[in-house]
XYZ file of C-alpha atoms in Angstrom:
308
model
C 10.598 48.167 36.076
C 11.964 49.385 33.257
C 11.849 52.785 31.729
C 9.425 52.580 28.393
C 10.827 53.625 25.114
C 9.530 56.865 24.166
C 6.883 55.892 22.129
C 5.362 53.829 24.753
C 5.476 57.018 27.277
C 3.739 59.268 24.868
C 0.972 56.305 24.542
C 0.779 56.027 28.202
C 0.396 59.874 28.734
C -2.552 59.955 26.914
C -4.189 56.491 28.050
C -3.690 58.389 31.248
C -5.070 61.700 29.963
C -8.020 59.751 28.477
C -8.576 57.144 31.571
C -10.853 54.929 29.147
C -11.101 55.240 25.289
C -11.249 52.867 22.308
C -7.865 51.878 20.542
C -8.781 53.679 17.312
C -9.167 57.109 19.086
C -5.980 56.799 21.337
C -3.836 56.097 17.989
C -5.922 58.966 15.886
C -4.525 61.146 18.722
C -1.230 59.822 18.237
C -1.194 59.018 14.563
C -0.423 55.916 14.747
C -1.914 52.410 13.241
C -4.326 50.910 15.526
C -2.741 47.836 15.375
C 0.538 48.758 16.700
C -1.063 50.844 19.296
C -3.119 47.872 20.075
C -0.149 45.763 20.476
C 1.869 48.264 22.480
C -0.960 48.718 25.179
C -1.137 44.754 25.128
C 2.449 44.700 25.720
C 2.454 47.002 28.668
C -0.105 45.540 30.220
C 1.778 42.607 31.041
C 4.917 44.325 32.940
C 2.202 45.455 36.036
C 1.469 48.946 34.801
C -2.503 49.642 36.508
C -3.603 48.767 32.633
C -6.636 47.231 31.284
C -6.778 46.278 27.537
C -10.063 45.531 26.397
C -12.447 44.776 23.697
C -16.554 45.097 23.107
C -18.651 43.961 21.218
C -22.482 43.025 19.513
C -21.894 39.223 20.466
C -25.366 38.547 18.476
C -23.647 40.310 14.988
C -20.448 39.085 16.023
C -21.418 35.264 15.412
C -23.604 36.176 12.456
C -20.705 37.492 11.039
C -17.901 34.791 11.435
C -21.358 32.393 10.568
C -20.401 33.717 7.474
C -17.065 34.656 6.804
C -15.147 31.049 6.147
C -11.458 30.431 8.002
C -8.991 30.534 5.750
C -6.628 27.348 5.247
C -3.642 29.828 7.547
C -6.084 29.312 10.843
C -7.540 33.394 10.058
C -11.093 34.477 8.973
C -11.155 36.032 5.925
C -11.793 39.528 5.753
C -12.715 42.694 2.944
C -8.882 42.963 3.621
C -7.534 39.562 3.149
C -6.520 36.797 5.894
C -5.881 37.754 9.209
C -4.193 35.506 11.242
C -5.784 34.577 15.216
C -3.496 37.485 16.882
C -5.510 39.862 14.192
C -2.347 41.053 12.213
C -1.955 40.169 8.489
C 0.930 37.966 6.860
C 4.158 39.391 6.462
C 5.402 40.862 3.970
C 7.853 38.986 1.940
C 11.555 40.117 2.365
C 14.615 40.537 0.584
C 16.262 36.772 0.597
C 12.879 35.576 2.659
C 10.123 33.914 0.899
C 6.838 33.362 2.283
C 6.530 29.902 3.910
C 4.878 27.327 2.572
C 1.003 27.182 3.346
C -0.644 23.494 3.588
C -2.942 22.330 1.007
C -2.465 21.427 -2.775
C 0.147 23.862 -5.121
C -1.929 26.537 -6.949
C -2.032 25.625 -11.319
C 0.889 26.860 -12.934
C -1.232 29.092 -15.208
C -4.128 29.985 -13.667
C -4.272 33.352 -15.329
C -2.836 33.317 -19.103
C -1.311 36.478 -20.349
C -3.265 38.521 -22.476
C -2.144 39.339 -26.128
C -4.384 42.266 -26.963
C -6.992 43.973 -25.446
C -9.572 41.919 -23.871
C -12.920 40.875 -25.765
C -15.125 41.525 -22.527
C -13.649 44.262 -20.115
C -15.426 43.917 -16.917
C -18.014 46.187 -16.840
C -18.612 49.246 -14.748
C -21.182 48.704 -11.621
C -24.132 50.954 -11.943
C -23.754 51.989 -8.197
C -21.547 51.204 -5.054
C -21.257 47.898 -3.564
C -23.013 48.278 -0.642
C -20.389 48.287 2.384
C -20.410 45.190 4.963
C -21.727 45.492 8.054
C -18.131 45.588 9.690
C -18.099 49.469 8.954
C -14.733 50.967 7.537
C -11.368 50.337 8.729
C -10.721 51.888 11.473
C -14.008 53.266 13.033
C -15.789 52.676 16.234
C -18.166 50.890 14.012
C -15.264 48.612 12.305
C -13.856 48.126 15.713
C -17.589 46.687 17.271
C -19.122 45.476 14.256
C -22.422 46.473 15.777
C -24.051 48.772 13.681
C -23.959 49.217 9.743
C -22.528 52.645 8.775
C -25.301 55.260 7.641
C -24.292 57.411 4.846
C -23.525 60.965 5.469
C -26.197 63.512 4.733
C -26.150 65.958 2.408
C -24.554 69.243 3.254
C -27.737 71.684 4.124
C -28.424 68.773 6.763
C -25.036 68.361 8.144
C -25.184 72.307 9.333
C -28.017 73.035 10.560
C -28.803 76.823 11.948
C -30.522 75.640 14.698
C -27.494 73.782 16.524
C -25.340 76.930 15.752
C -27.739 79.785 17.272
C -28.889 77.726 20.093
C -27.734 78.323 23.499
C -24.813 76.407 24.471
C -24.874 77.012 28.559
C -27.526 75.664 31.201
C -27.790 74.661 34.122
C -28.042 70.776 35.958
C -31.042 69.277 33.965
C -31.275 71.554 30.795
C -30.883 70.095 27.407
C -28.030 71.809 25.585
C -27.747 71.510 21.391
C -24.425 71.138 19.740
C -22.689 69.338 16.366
C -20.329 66.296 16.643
C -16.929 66.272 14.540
C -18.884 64.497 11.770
C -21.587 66.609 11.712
C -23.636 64.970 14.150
C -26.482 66.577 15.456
C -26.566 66.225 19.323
C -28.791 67.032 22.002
C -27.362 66.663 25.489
C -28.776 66.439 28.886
C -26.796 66.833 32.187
C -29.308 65.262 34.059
C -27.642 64.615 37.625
C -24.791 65.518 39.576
C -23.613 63.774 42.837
C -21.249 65.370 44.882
C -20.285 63.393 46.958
C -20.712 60.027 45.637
C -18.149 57.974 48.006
C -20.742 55.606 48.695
C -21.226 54.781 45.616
C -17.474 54.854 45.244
C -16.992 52.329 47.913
C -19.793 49.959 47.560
C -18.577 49.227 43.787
C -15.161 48.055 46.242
C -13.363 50.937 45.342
C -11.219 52.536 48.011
C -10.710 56.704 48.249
C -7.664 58.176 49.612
C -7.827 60.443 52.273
C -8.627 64.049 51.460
C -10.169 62.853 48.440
C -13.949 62.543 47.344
C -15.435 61.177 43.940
C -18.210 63.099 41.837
C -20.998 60.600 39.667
C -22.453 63.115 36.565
C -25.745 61.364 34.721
C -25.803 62.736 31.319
C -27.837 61.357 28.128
C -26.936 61.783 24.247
C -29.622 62.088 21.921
C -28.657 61.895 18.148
C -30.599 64.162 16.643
C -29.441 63.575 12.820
C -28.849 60.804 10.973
C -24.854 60.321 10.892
C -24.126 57.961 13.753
C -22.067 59.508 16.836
C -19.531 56.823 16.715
C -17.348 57.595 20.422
C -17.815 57.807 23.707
C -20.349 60.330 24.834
C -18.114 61.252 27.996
C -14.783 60.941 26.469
C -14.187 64.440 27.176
C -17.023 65.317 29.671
C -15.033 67.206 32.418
C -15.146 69.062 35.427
C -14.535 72.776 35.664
C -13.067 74.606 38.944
C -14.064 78.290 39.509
C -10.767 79.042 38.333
C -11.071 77.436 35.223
C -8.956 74.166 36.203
C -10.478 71.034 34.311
C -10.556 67.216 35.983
C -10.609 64.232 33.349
C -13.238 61.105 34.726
C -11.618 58.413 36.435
C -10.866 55.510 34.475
C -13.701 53.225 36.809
C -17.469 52.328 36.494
C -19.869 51.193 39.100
C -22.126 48.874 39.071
C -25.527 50.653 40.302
C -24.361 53.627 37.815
C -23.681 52.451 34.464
C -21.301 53.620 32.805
C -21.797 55.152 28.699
C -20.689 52.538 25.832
C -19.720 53.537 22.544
C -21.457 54.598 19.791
C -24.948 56.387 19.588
C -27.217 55.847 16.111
C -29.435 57.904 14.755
C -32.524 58.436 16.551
C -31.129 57.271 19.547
C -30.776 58.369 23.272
C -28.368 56.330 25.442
C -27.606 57.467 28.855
C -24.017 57.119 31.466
C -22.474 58.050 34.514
C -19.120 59.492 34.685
C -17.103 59.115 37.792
C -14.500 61.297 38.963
C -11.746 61.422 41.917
C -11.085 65.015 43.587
C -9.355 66.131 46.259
C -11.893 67.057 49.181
C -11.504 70.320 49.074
C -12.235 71.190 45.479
C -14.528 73.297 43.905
C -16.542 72.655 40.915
C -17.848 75.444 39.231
C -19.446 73.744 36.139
C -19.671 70.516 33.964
C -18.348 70.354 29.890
C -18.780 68.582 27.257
C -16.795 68.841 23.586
C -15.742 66.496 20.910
C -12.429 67.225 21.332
C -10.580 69.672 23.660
C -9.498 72.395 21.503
C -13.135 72.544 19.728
C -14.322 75.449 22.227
C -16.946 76.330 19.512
C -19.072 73.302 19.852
C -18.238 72.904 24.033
C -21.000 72.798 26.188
C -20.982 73.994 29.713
C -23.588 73.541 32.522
C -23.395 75.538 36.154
C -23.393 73.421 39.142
C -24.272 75.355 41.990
C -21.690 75.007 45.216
């Protein structure tokens, strides 16, 4: 096989860093347009690299939504953006020496909008508030990417930082409810509810195989939004493992099927629950269970004790 370009091997570290995560938050970690991340992983996943590219969705919104959004003459639906076409990537832009190519249907009017010789009689007006935004969410969020939820607007400030999340306890142990703030200001409450250790039967009845000297771990935890800006990632995406000498373990980029796995996204008012599933070698130790929005944000991390 050969070697990937070096874009394509920092994108694969962190696909492998991650295990599973949604296309916007691999290229937010990158900085990079989703698109081109998108079409990288696509890409790869074709030369026999252990990759899975997928998508999710609301498939009840989803048809509501291209019910009424009419395709546009190029074969693309029209979006707030403009045309897309089926592969989801706009037109090109025109070039030096290369004009667009000619689109069916009849030639637009020579004149369709005469040039003005003063200032016009009736200026559009002002709206008296914001048009309200469509259900697709805004470009590039989890809720763009599904389409499954309408974005909430953000609260205002004295609700976004609430004492309560900030003086409560942020340690437990396996079943205690542990308060924290998302990235966004979320208000969370979450539960580690169960730990299995071992879980190589469920392991191998969902057909996967273990090495030897290996075991896998299953940890139940639920979400509750406690505030009203939605949690729009994974709830595990950085749920780890923590060895008594403060070694972390990443989940396992599987789910079972008699342990569902969490999905994306968690509204306001909401509880949704998930299993994580890691892959340890036997002999390994684990001293506790985290949870953060985002590795290097040790002030909101939350850390249950599993007892050995």
């Amino acid at each position: 096989m050969v070697a990937p370009d070096p874009v394509d091997a920092r994108l694969l570290s962190v696909v492998a860093e991650l295990g599973r995560a949604a296309v916007h938050d691999v290229a937010a970690r990158l900085g990079m347009d989703p698109r081109e991340v998108a079409s990288r992983l696509v890409a790869l996943s074709a030369t026999g690299l252990p990759l899975l590219v997928g998508v999710e969705c609301d498939q009840n919104r989803l048809r509501a939504a291209l019910a009424t959004r009419p395709v546009t003459p190029a074969g693309g639906y029209a979006t707030p953006s403009g045309p897309y076409n089926v592969q989801g990537y706009p037109p090109p832009y025109p070039q030096p020496g290369y004009p667009y190519p000619a689109q069916p249907g009849p030639p637009p009017p020579s004149n369709p909008f005469p040039l003005q010789t003063g200032p016009p009689s009736n200026p559009f007006p002002q709206p008296a508030a914001a048009t309200p935004m469509s259900t697709w969410g805004p470009p590039q969020s989890s809720s763009w990417a599904r389409g499954d939820r309408p974005p909430t607007a953000a609260p205002p400030p004295q609700e976004r930082t609430q004492p309560t999340t900030r003086t409560a306890p942020r340690t437990g142990g396996v079943g205690a409810t542990l308060l924290t703030e998302g990235l966004e200001g979320e208000r969370l409450a979450i539960q580690l509810v169960e730990v299995v250790d071992p879980a190589d039967y469920l392991f191998t009845a969902a057909g996967y195989r273990l090495q030897e000297g290996e075991r896998s771990v299953v940890v139940h935890t639920e979400l509750t939004n406690r505030g009203s800006v939605p949690f729009q990632t994974l709830p595990d995406l950085y749920l780890v493992l923590v060895t008594p000498d403060g070694k972390t373990i990443s989940k396992a980029p599987v789910s079972l099927s008699s342990r569902p796995p969490h999905r994306i996204g968690v509204a306001p008012g909401e509880t949704a629950g998930g299993h994580t599933v890691y892959v340890v070698p036997e002999a390994t130790v684990i001293g506790s269970v985290r949870w953060s929005p985002r590795p290097d944000e040790e002030s909101r991390a939350l850390n249950w004790t599993v007892d050995s």
